[in-house]
Short mmCIF file of C-alpha atoms in Angstrom, two decimals:
data_model
loop_
_atom_site.label_atom_id
_atom_site.label_comp_id
_atom_site.label_asym_id
_atom_site.label_seq_id
_atom_site.Cartn_x
_atom_site.Cartn_y
_atom_site.Cartn_z
CA UNK A 1 353.29 4.36 -32.61
CA UNK A 2 353.33 3.51 -28.91
CA UNK A 3 355.91 1.23 -27.25
CA UNK A 4 354.64 -0.87 -24.27
CA UNK A 5 356.47 -0.34 -20.99
CA UNK A 6 357.72 -3.94 -20.87
CA UNK A 7 359.60 -3.48 -24.16
CA UNK A 8 361.49 -0.40 -23.07
CA UNK A 9 365.10 -0.63 -21.96
CA UNK A 10 367.46 1.82 -20.39
CA UNK A 11 370.23 3.11 -22.69
CA UNK A 12 373.36 5.26 -22.32
CA UNK A 13 372.67 8.98 -22.50
CA UNK A 14 374.46 10.83 -25.26
CA UNK A 15 372.65 13.11 -27.61
CA UNK A 16 372.00 10.93 -30.67
CA UNK A 17 368.23 11.27 -30.78
CA UNK A 18 368.24 12.67 -34.32
CA UNK A 19 369.75 9.56 -35.89
CA UNK A 20 367.55 8.90 -38.93
CA UNK A 21 368.24 5.16 -38.87
CA UNK A 22 367.31 4.77 -35.20
CA UNK A 23 364.18 6.86 -35.62
CA UNK A 24 363.06 4.88 -38.67
CA UNK A 25 363.24 1.62 -36.70
CA UNK A 26 361.84 3.11 -33.47
CA UNK A 27 364.81 1.86 -31.49
CA UNK A 28 365.76 3.23 -28.06
CA UNK A 29 367.54 6.51 -28.67
CA UNK A 30 370.48 7.69 -26.58
CA UNK A 31 370.05 11.09 -24.96
CA UNK A 32 371.36 13.48 -22.33
CA UNK A 33 370.17 13.06 -18.72
CA UNK A 34 366.40 13.13 -18.50
CA UNK A 35 365.04 16.65 -18.05
CA UNK A 36 361.40 16.01 -19.01
CA UNK A 37 358.80 13.30 -19.27
CA UNK A 38 358.75 13.76 -23.04
CA UNK A 39 360.88 15.62 -25.56
CA UNK A 40 359.13 16.75 -28.73
CA UNK A 41 361.20 17.42 -31.86
CA UNK A 42 360.89 17.60 -35.64
CA UNK A 43 362.79 15.83 -38.37
CA UNK A 44 361.75 16.38 -41.95
CA UNK A 45 357.97 16.58 -42.16
CA UNK A 46 357.41 14.49 -39.04
CA UNK A 47 357.09 15.33 -35.36
CA UNK A 48 358.38 12.86 -32.76
CA UNK A 49 357.81 12.39 -29.03
CA UNK A 50 360.68 10.74 -27.20
CA UNK A 51 360.33 9.36 -23.70
CA UNK A 52 362.60 11.50 -21.55
CA UNK A 53 363.60 8.61 -19.24
CA UNK A 54 363.90 5.56 -21.50
CA UNK A 55 364.90 7.33 -24.70
CA UNK A 56 362.36 5.58 -26.93
CA UNK A 57 360.48 7.32 -29.71
CA UNK A 58 356.91 6.66 -28.57
CA UNK A 59 354.85 8.77 -30.95
CA UNK A 60 355.35 10.12 -34.45
CA UNK A 61 353.13 11.72 -37.05
CA UNK A 62 353.11 14.35 -39.78
CA UNK A 63 350.53 16.23 -37.67
CA UNK A 64 352.29 17.78 -34.69
CA UNK A 65 349.09 18.05 -32.65
CA UNK A 66 348.61 14.26 -32.75
CA UNK A 67 352.10 13.70 -31.34
CA UNK A 68 352.02 16.45 -28.71
CA UNK A 69 348.52 15.53 -27.55
CA UNK A 70 349.53 11.86 -27.28
CA UNK A 71 352.38 12.86 -24.98
CA UNK A 72 350.02 15.00 -22.92
CA UNK A 73 347.44 12.22 -22.69
CA UNK A 74 350.10 9.76 -21.51
CA UNK A 75 350.81 11.91 -18.44
CA UNK A 76 348.84 12.93 -15.40
CA UNK A 77 351.79 14.93 -14.10
CA UNK A 78 355.19 15.78 -15.50
CA UNK A 79 356.86 18.03 -18.04
CA UNK A 80 357.29 18.24 -21.79
CA UNK A 81 360.11 19.96 -23.67
CA UNK A 82 359.41 21.11 -27.22
CA UNK A 83 362.55 21.69 -29.30
CA UNK A 84 362.93 24.50 -31.82
CA UNK A 85 360.79 24.20 -34.92
CA UNK A 86 357.48 25.19 -36.49
CA UNK A 87 354.81 22.72 -35.39
CA UNK A 88 351.72 22.80 -37.60
CA UNK A 89 348.68 21.74 -35.56
CA UNK A 90 345.61 20.17 -37.12
CA UNK A 91 343.77 20.29 -33.79
CA UNK A 92 343.72 22.40 -30.65
CA UNK A 93 345.96 21.15 -27.82
CA UNK A 94 344.13 20.32 -24.59
CA UNK A 95 345.93 20.38 -21.22
CA UNK A 96 342.78 20.30 -19.09
CA UNK A 97 343.10 18.60 -15.69
CA UNK A 98 346.75 17.73 -16.33
CA UNK A 99 349.50 18.80 -13.92
CA UNK A 100 351.91 19.34 -16.77
CA UNK A 101 354.57 21.96 -17.44
CA UNK A 102 355.41 22.62 -21.10
CA UNK A 103 358.74 24.25 -21.95
CA UNK A 104 359.71 25.47 -25.38
CA UNK A 105 363.37 25.68 -26.31
CA UNK A 106 363.03 29.30 -27.53
CA UNK A 107 360.14 31.77 -27.35
CA UNK A 108 360.67 32.88 -30.95
CA UNK A 109 361.75 29.62 -32.62
CA UNK A 110 359.54 27.06 -30.89
CA UNK A 111 356.29 27.78 -32.74
CA UNK A 112 352.86 26.18 -32.29
CA UNK A 113 350.88 27.25 -35.34
CA UNK A 114 347.22 26.81 -36.10
CA UNK A 115 344.45 28.81 -37.79
CA UNK A 116 341.87 28.79 -34.99
CA UNK A 117 342.17 27.92 -31.31
CA UNK A 118 345.66 26.76 -30.35
CA UNK A 119 345.85 25.72 -26.66
CA UNK A 120 343.19 25.35 -23.97
CA UNK A 121 343.23 24.50 -20.28
CA UNK A 122 339.74 24.03 -18.85
CA UNK A 123 339.96 22.39 -15.46
CA UNK A 124 337.24 20.62 -13.52
CA UNK A 125 339.37 20.58 -10.36
CA UNK A 126 341.83 23.51 -10.57
CA UNK A 127 343.37 23.06 -7.12
CA UNK A 128 344.92 19.76 -8.17
CA UNK A 129 346.47 21.09 -11.38
CA UNK A 130 349.91 22.70 -11.29
CA UNK A 131 350.20 23.86 -14.87
CA UNK A 132 352.51 26.12 -16.82
CA UNK A 133 353.65 27.01 -20.34
CA UNK A 134 356.98 28.73 -21.03
CA UNK A 135 359.21 29.86 -23.91
CA UNK A 136 356.77 29.16 -26.76
CA UNK A 137 355.42 31.16 -29.67
CA UNK A 138 351.71 30.68 -30.36
CA UNK A 139 350.70 31.73 -33.88
CA UNK A 140 346.97 31.90 -34.61
CA UNK A 141 347.66 32.65 -38.30
CA UNK A 142 344.44 34.45 -39.29
CA UNK A 143 343.01 36.03 -36.08
CA UNK A 144 340.10 33.57 -36.04
CA UNK A 145 340.71 31.80 -32.73
CA UNK A 146 342.13 32.06 -29.22
CA UNK A 147 345.83 31.57 -28.66
CA UNK A 148 345.63 30.42 -25.03
CA UNK A 149 342.29 29.80 -23.33
CA UNK A 150 342.33 29.37 -19.56
CA UNK A 151 339.19 28.38 -17.67
CA UNK A 152 339.19 27.52 -13.97
CA UNK A 153 342.96 27.74 -13.68
CA UNK A 154 344.32 28.67 -10.25
CA UNK A 155 347.81 29.43 -8.91
CA UNK A 156 349.68 28.55 -12.09
CA UNK A 157 352.45 30.31 -14.02
CA UNK A 158 352.91 31.25 -17.66
CA UNK A 159 356.03 32.99 -18.89
CA UNK A 160 357.98 34.20 -21.92
CA UNK A 161 355.18 33.49 -24.37
CA UNK A 162 354.92 35.15 -27.78
CA UNK A 163 351.27 35.13 -28.91
CA UNK A 164 350.48 36.54 -32.36
CA UNK A 165 347.72 36.70 -34.98
CA UNK A 166 344.82 35.55 -32.78
CA UNK A 167 341.29 36.79 -32.22
CA UNK A 168 342.00 36.75 -28.47
CA UNK A 169 345.60 36.32 -27.40
CA UNK A 170 344.85 35.04 -23.89
CA UNK A 171 341.26 34.46 -22.75
CA UNK A 172 341.11 34.15 -18.95
CA UNK A 173 337.81 32.88 -17.52
CA UNK A 174 337.06 32.09 -13.88
CA UNK A 175 340.77 32.06 -13.08
CA UNK A 176 342.56 33.42 -10.04
CA UNK A 177 345.99 33.93 -8.52
CA UNK A 178 347.91 33.10 -11.69
CA UNK A 179 351.15 34.83 -12.69
CA UNK A 180 352.08 35.87 -16.23
CA UNK A 181 355.59 37.17 -16.90
CA UNK A 182 357.34 38.65 -19.95
CA UNK A 183 354.49 38.14 -22.41
CA UNK A 184 354.64 39.42 -25.97
CA UNK A 185 351.14 39.67 -27.49
CA UNK A 186 350.86 41.19 -30.96
CA UNK A 187 348.34 41.61 -33.78
CA UNK A 188 345.44 40.08 -31.87
CA UNK A 189 341.97 41.61 -32.00
CA UNK A 190 341.96 41.50 -28.19
CA UNK A 191 345.33 41.07 -26.51
CA UNK A 192 344.32 39.83 -23.04
CA UNK A 193 340.73 39.31 -21.93
CA UNK A 194 339.75 38.82 -18.30
CA UNK A 195 336.15 37.73 -17.85
CA UNK A 196 334.07 36.38 -15.04
CA UNK A 197 332.73 33.03 -16.24
CA UNK A 198 331.08 31.25 -13.31
CA UNK A 199 333.21 32.61 -10.49
CA UNK A 200 335.16 35.66 -11.67
CA UNK A 201 338.75 36.13 -12.74
CA UNK A 202 340.54 37.57 -9.72
CA UNK A 203 344.01 38.34 -8.36
CA UNK A 204 345.92 37.47 -11.52
CA UNK A 205 349.25 39.27 -11.96
CA UNK A 206 350.94 40.36 -15.18
CA UNK A 207 354.56 41.44 -14.84
CA UNK A 208 356.62 42.91 -17.66
CA UNK A 209 355.99 42.12 -21.30
CA UNK A 210 354.30 43.98 -24.13
CA UNK A 211 350.92 44.07 -25.88
CA UNK A 212 350.89 45.56 -29.39
CA UNK A 213 348.05 46.38 -31.79
CA UNK A 214 345.16 45.00 -29.77
CA UNK A 215 341.70 46.53 -29.98
CA UNK A 216 341.73 46.74 -27.04
CA UNK A 217 345.05 45.51 -25.73
CA UNK A 218 343.40 44.56 -22.42
CA UNK A 219 339.68 43.94 -21.85
CA UNK A 220 338.45 43.54 -18.26
CA UNK A 221 334.84 42.38 -18.43
CA UNK A 222 332.38 41.63 -15.65
CA UNK A 223 333.50 40.25 -12.30
CA UNK A 224 337.25 40.43 -12.76
CA UNK A 225 338.73 41.90 -9.58
CA UNK A 226 342.14 42.66 -8.07
CA UNK A 227 344.08 41.91 -11.23
CA UNK A 228 347.42 43.72 -11.54
CA UNK A 229 349.37 44.85 -14.61
CA UNK A 230 352.87 45.92 -13.59
CA UNK A 231 355.60 47.36 -15.80
CA UNK A 232 353.98 46.46 -19.13
CA UNK A 233 353.97 48.20 -22.51
CA UNK A 234 350.45 48.47 -23.95
CA UNK A 235 350.76 50.02 -27.39
CA UNK A 236 349.07 50.04 -30.74
CA UNK A 237 347.51 51.87 -33.61
CA UNK A 238 343.98 51.19 -32.42
CA UNK A 239 341.76 53.53 -30.51
CA UNK A 240 341.48 51.89 -27.08
CA UNK A 241 344.40 50.35 -25.20
CA UNK A 242 342.47 49.19 -22.09
CA UNK A 243 338.71 48.72 -21.78
CA UNK A 244 337.00 48.13 -18.44
CA UNK A 245 333.32 47.25 -18.56
CA UNK A 246 330.53 45.63 -16.61
CA UNK A 247 328.81 42.54 -17.97
CA UNK A 248 325.05 41.97 -18.10
CA UNK A 249 324.24 38.27 -17.67
CA UNK A 250 320.67 37.01 -17.27
CA UNK A 251 319.54 40.53 -16.42
CA UNK A 252 322.11 41.03 -13.63
CA UNK A 253 325.02 43.43 -13.93
CA UNK A 254 328.52 42.45 -12.80
CA UNK A 255 331.15 45.13 -12.22
CA UNK A 256 334.97 44.93 -12.25
CA UNK A 257 336.55 46.09 -8.98
CA UNK A 258 339.99 47.11 -7.71
CA UNK A 259 342.14 46.29 -10.72
CA UNK A 260 345.49 48.06 -11.06
CA UNK A 261 347.84 49.36 -13.75
CA UNK A 262 351.14 50.37 -12.21
CA UNK A 263 354.33 51.51 -13.93
CA UNK A 264 353.07 50.78 -17.46
CA UNK A 265 353.73 52.53 -20.77
CA UNK A 266 350.68 53.41 -22.91
CA UNK A 267 351.15 54.55 -26.50
CA UNK A 268 348.99 54.93 -29.61
CA UNK A 269 349.28 56.26 -33.15
CA UNK A 270 345.52 56.29 -33.70
CA UNK A 271 343.58 59.51 -34.25
CA UNK A 272 342.04 60.63 -30.92
CA UNK A 273 342.66 57.38 -29.01
CA UNK A 274 341.29 56.61 -25.55
CA UNK A 275 344.10 54.95 -23.62
CA UNK A 276 342.01 53.63 -20.69
CA UNK A 277 338.25 53.56 -21.22
CA UNK A 278 335.72 52.82 -18.49
CA UNK A 279 332.84 51.99 -20.81
CA UNK A 280 329.20 50.96 -20.62
CA UNK A 281 328.99 49.98 -24.28
CA UNK A 282 328.13 46.37 -23.41
CA UNK A 283 324.61 47.26 -22.32
CA UNK A 284 325.09 47.94 -18.62
CA UNK A 285 324.92 51.20 -16.72
CA UNK A 286 328.21 50.71 -14.85
CA UNK A 287 331.83 50.27 -15.87
CA UNK A 288 334.56 49.67 -13.29
CA UNK A 289 335.28 51.00 -9.82
CA UNK A 290 338.15 51.30 -7.34
CA UNK A 291 340.70 50.88 -10.14
CA UNK A 292 344.24 52.10 -9.41
CA UNK A 293 346.09 53.71 -12.33
CA UNK A 294 349.40 54.93 -10.95
CA UNK A 295 352.95 55.82 -12.04
CA UNK A 296 352.27 55.17 -15.73
CA UNK A 297 353.52 56.94 -18.85
CA UNK A 298 351.15 58.04 -21.63
CA UNK A 299 352.14 59.19 -25.10
CA UNK A 300 350.55 59.49 -28.54
CA UNK A 301 351.22 61.27 -31.81
CA UNK A 302 347.72 62.81 -31.89
CA UNK A 303 345.44 64.46 -29.32
CA UNK A 304 344.26 61.74 -26.98
CA UNK A 305 342.23 60.87 -23.91
CA UNK A 306 344.51 59.44 -21.23
CA UNK A 307 341.62 58.06 -19.19
CA UNK A 308 337.83 58.18 -19.38
CA UNK A 309 336.66 57.66 -15.79
CA UNK A 310 333.10 56.59 -15.02
CA UNK A 311 331.38 54.83 -12.14
CA UNK A 312 333.04 55.51 -8.77
CA UNK A 313 336.20 55.59 -6.66
CA UNK A 314 338.75 55.12 -9.42
CA UNK A 315 342.22 56.60 -8.88
CA UNK A 316 344.51 58.22 -11.47
CA UNK A 317 347.62 59.06 -9.47
CA UNK A 318 351.13 60.33 -10.32
CA UNK A 319 350.97 59.57 -14.04
CA UNK A 320 353.15 61.20 -16.71
CA UNK A 321 351.88 62.53 -20.03
CA UNK A 322 354.18 63.29 -22.92
CA UNK A 323 354.07 65.30 -26.15
CA UNK A 324 352.93 68.58 -27.62
CA UNK A 325 349.38 67.33 -28.20
CA UNK A 326 346.29 67.96 -26.10
CA UNK A 327 345.68 65.32 -23.45
CA UNK A 328 342.21 64.96 -21.91
CA UNK A 329 341.09 63.32 -18.69
CA UNK A 330 337.33 62.82 -18.45
CA UNK A 331 335.87 62.46 -14.97
CA UNK A 332 332.26 61.40 -14.45
CA UNK A 333 330.41 59.56 -11.69
CA UNK A 334 331.40 59.88 -8.03
CA UNK A 335 334.42 59.89 -5.78
CA UNK A 336 337.30 59.63 -8.27
CA UNK A 337 340.81 60.81 -7.49
CA UNK A 338 342.95 62.53 -10.15
CA UNK A 339 346.14 63.69 -8.54
CA UNK A 340 349.76 64.41 -9.39
CA UNK A 341 349.52 64.26 -13.20
CA UNK A 342 352.82 65.46 -14.64
CA UNK A 343 353.57 66.84 -18.09
CA UNK A 344 356.78 65.06 -18.97
CA UNK A 345 359.50 66.89 -20.92
CA UNK A 346 357.41 69.14 -23.15
CA UNK A 347 355.68 71.95 -21.28
CA UNK A 348 353.59 72.78 -24.35
CA UNK A 349 351.41 69.78 -23.66
CA UNK A 350 347.89 70.96 -22.95
CA UNK A 351 346.11 69.08 -20.16
CA UNK A 352 342.32 69.29 -20.14
CA UNK A 353 340.27 67.76 -17.32
CA UNK A 354 336.52 67.59 -17.91
CA UNK A 355 334.65 67.20 -14.64
CA UNK A 356 331.09 66.15 -13.92
CA UNK A 357 329.51 64.16 -11.11
CA UNK A 358 330.40 64.76 -7.47
CA UNK A 359 332.77 64.00 -4.64
CA UNK A 360 335.98 63.93 -6.69
CA UNK A 361 339.46 64.84 -5.45
CA UNK A 362 341.32 66.58 -8.27
CA UNK A 363 344.56 68.18 -7.10
CA UNK A 364 348.16 68.92 -8.01
CA UNK A 365 347.92 68.29 -11.75
CA UNK A 366 350.33 70.20 -14.01
CA UNK A 367 348.55 72.81 -16.10
CA UNK A 368 345.24 72.29 -14.33
CA UNK A 369 345.09 74.44 -11.20
CA UNK A 370 342.35 73.39 -8.81
CA UNK A 371 343.42 75.32 -5.70
CA UNK A 372 344.71 78.85 -5.40
CA UNK A 373 344.94 81.64 -2.83
CA UNK A 374 346.09 85.20 -2.46
CA UNK A 375 345.17 88.67 -1.25
CA UNK A 376 342.99 91.37 -2.75
CA UNK A 377 342.32 94.98 -1.76
CA UNK A 378 339.12 97.01 -1.80
CA UNK A 379 340.35 100.58 -2.15
CA UNK A 380 338.98 103.40 -0.05
CA UNK A 381 335.70 104.69 -1.44
CA UNK A 382 334.91 101.46 -3.37
CA UNK A 383 332.58 98.58 -2.47
CA UNK A 384 334.12 95.70 -4.45
CA UNK A 385 337.18 94.23 -6.07
CA UNK A 386 337.38 91.64 -8.87
CA UNK A 387 339.80 88.79 -8.21
CA UNK A 388 341.30 86.63 -10.98
CA UNK A 389 341.48 83.23 -9.29
CA UNK A 390 343.70 81.46 -11.86
CA UNK A 391 341.84 78.15 -11.59
CA UNK A 392 341.22 75.76 -14.45
CA UNK A 393 337.47 75.82 -13.89
CA UNK A 394 334.78 77.67 -11.95
CA UNK A 395 335.47 77.22 -8.23
CA UNK A 396 332.96 75.36 -6.10
CA UNK A 397 334.28 76.95 -2.93
CA UNK A 398 335.61 80.49 -2.24
CA UNK A 399 336.62 81.62 1.24
CA UNK A 400 337.57 85.20 2.11
CA UNK A 401 338.95 86.61 5.35
CA UNK A 402 339.27 90.37 5.96
CA UNK A 403 342.53 91.76 7.29
CA UNK A 404 341.11 94.59 9.33
CA UNK A 405 337.55 95.83 9.81
CA UNK A 406 335.45 95.58 6.63
CA UNK A 407 332.35 97.05 8.22
CA UNK A 408 329.14 95.27 9.04
CA UNK A 409 328.87 92.99 5.98
CA UNK A 410 331.01 91.47 3.20
CA UNK A 411 330.42 88.62 0.73
CA UNK A 412 331.53 86.92 -2.49
CA UNK A 413 329.64 87.47 -5.76
CA UNK A 414 329.84 86.68 -9.47
CA UNK A 415 331.86 83.48 -9.17
CA UNK A 416 332.92 82.53 -12.69
CA UNK A 417 335.41 80.55 -14.75
CA UNK A 418 338.14 83.17 -14.39
CA UNK A 419 337.22 85.50 -11.50
CA UNK A 420 334.98 86.37 -8.55
CA UNK A 421 334.10 89.59 -6.69
CA UNK A 422 334.59 90.47 -3.05
CA UNK A 423 331.91 92.95 -1.98
CA UNK A 424 331.36 95.11 1.14
CA UNK A 425 328.10 96.76 2.12
CA UNK A 426 329.69 100.12 2.89
CA UNK A 427 332.62 101.75 1.11
CA UNK A 428 335.58 101.89 3.51
CA UNK A 429 337.38 105.14 4.28
CA UNK A 430 340.72 103.31 3.99
CA UNK A 431 341.98 100.37 1.94
CA UNK A 432 340.84 96.98 3.25
CA UNK A 433 342.82 93.81 2.43
CA UNK A 434 341.24 90.35 2.14
CA UNK A 435 342.87 86.94 2.13
CA UNK A 436 341.09 84.59 -0.29
CA UNK A 437 341.23 80.86 -1.04
CA UNK A 438 339.42 79.19 -3.95
CA UNK A 439 338.99 75.54 -4.92
CA UNK A 440 337.39 73.82 -7.90
#
């Protein structure tokens, strides 16, 4: 029921809005000082929308989506407070092209519940819409729909949301410069999906929060650039925690660029999981490039792949791995950097780095020696000495410098996975020392 403006009257403000008699007669309801355009609350099997200024009950229904959407439709700008309660929605809520902030009373006890899609914001003019959703639990019930769908949303904020039991927790399409803080996303087939849409999803920032049991937890797909995940927990029993992939649309391939994962915690209980996977499974030949993966922690109860690098110029820097299992880093493509990987706490952890492609910088990783040096001696009367280089793989470069006169010729031969030979053309009459330096 809607009350015309001319029938409204101002009333004293004390918190009596839950008076059953006043509600039943739709009288003006006394309330605390106005903090929102509308206040949504439940009583019995009904949901009510009270005008936050005049105190009137303006909308009521047994279907919460009818009441909440009526409040949204009545505003072009403003805010809505939703009190604690479980709000069963018959229809998806639509905040498109509305400059509205929605605040729940508690992120665990203010629940919007619907089997299917729950909330969408699809703007035609994003620069005019200052939108936000805070302190609400979104329950998709059966993993059949999207919890929060954002399309063409720019420079908005979303915080302290619990999103559970959805197909996609948050689907972000053609969005940029939005901030997400303290999210909890759990039991969704895909936790957070960033995809290009018509213009790319760029420069979005995720700070704090946790993603549990997604497959993957984060999917970056197509032109989704400069997005940052900072200080998050990305954990689950599924095989892939983060998937980065190109998209093939109308025969053209679009590639994610310059995304970052900094200070995050990655964990899995799956058999042989891949924590961060640069994949081409979507039909393209590329995955993602110039991604920064730095200062993160990786742990799993089984042997796992910390990162599977493809394409070019991705950086895996100063990350910690934990456990007694074997941890693998796969490097393929061109120009990647893998540097400063540390084996945290348990030295028995076995670090394996598989390298193919060209132009990589792989240095200073615990348990995987890529540079070494020393001295070796060819004894008098001999023409060679075998040097154990101690590197994790066959060196691509070996330099030797004689200390003294080695005669007219010397060279390196038989470079292998564990050793190489230093050879002279003529056996010396006295011992000759050589300084050597080898690099994978």
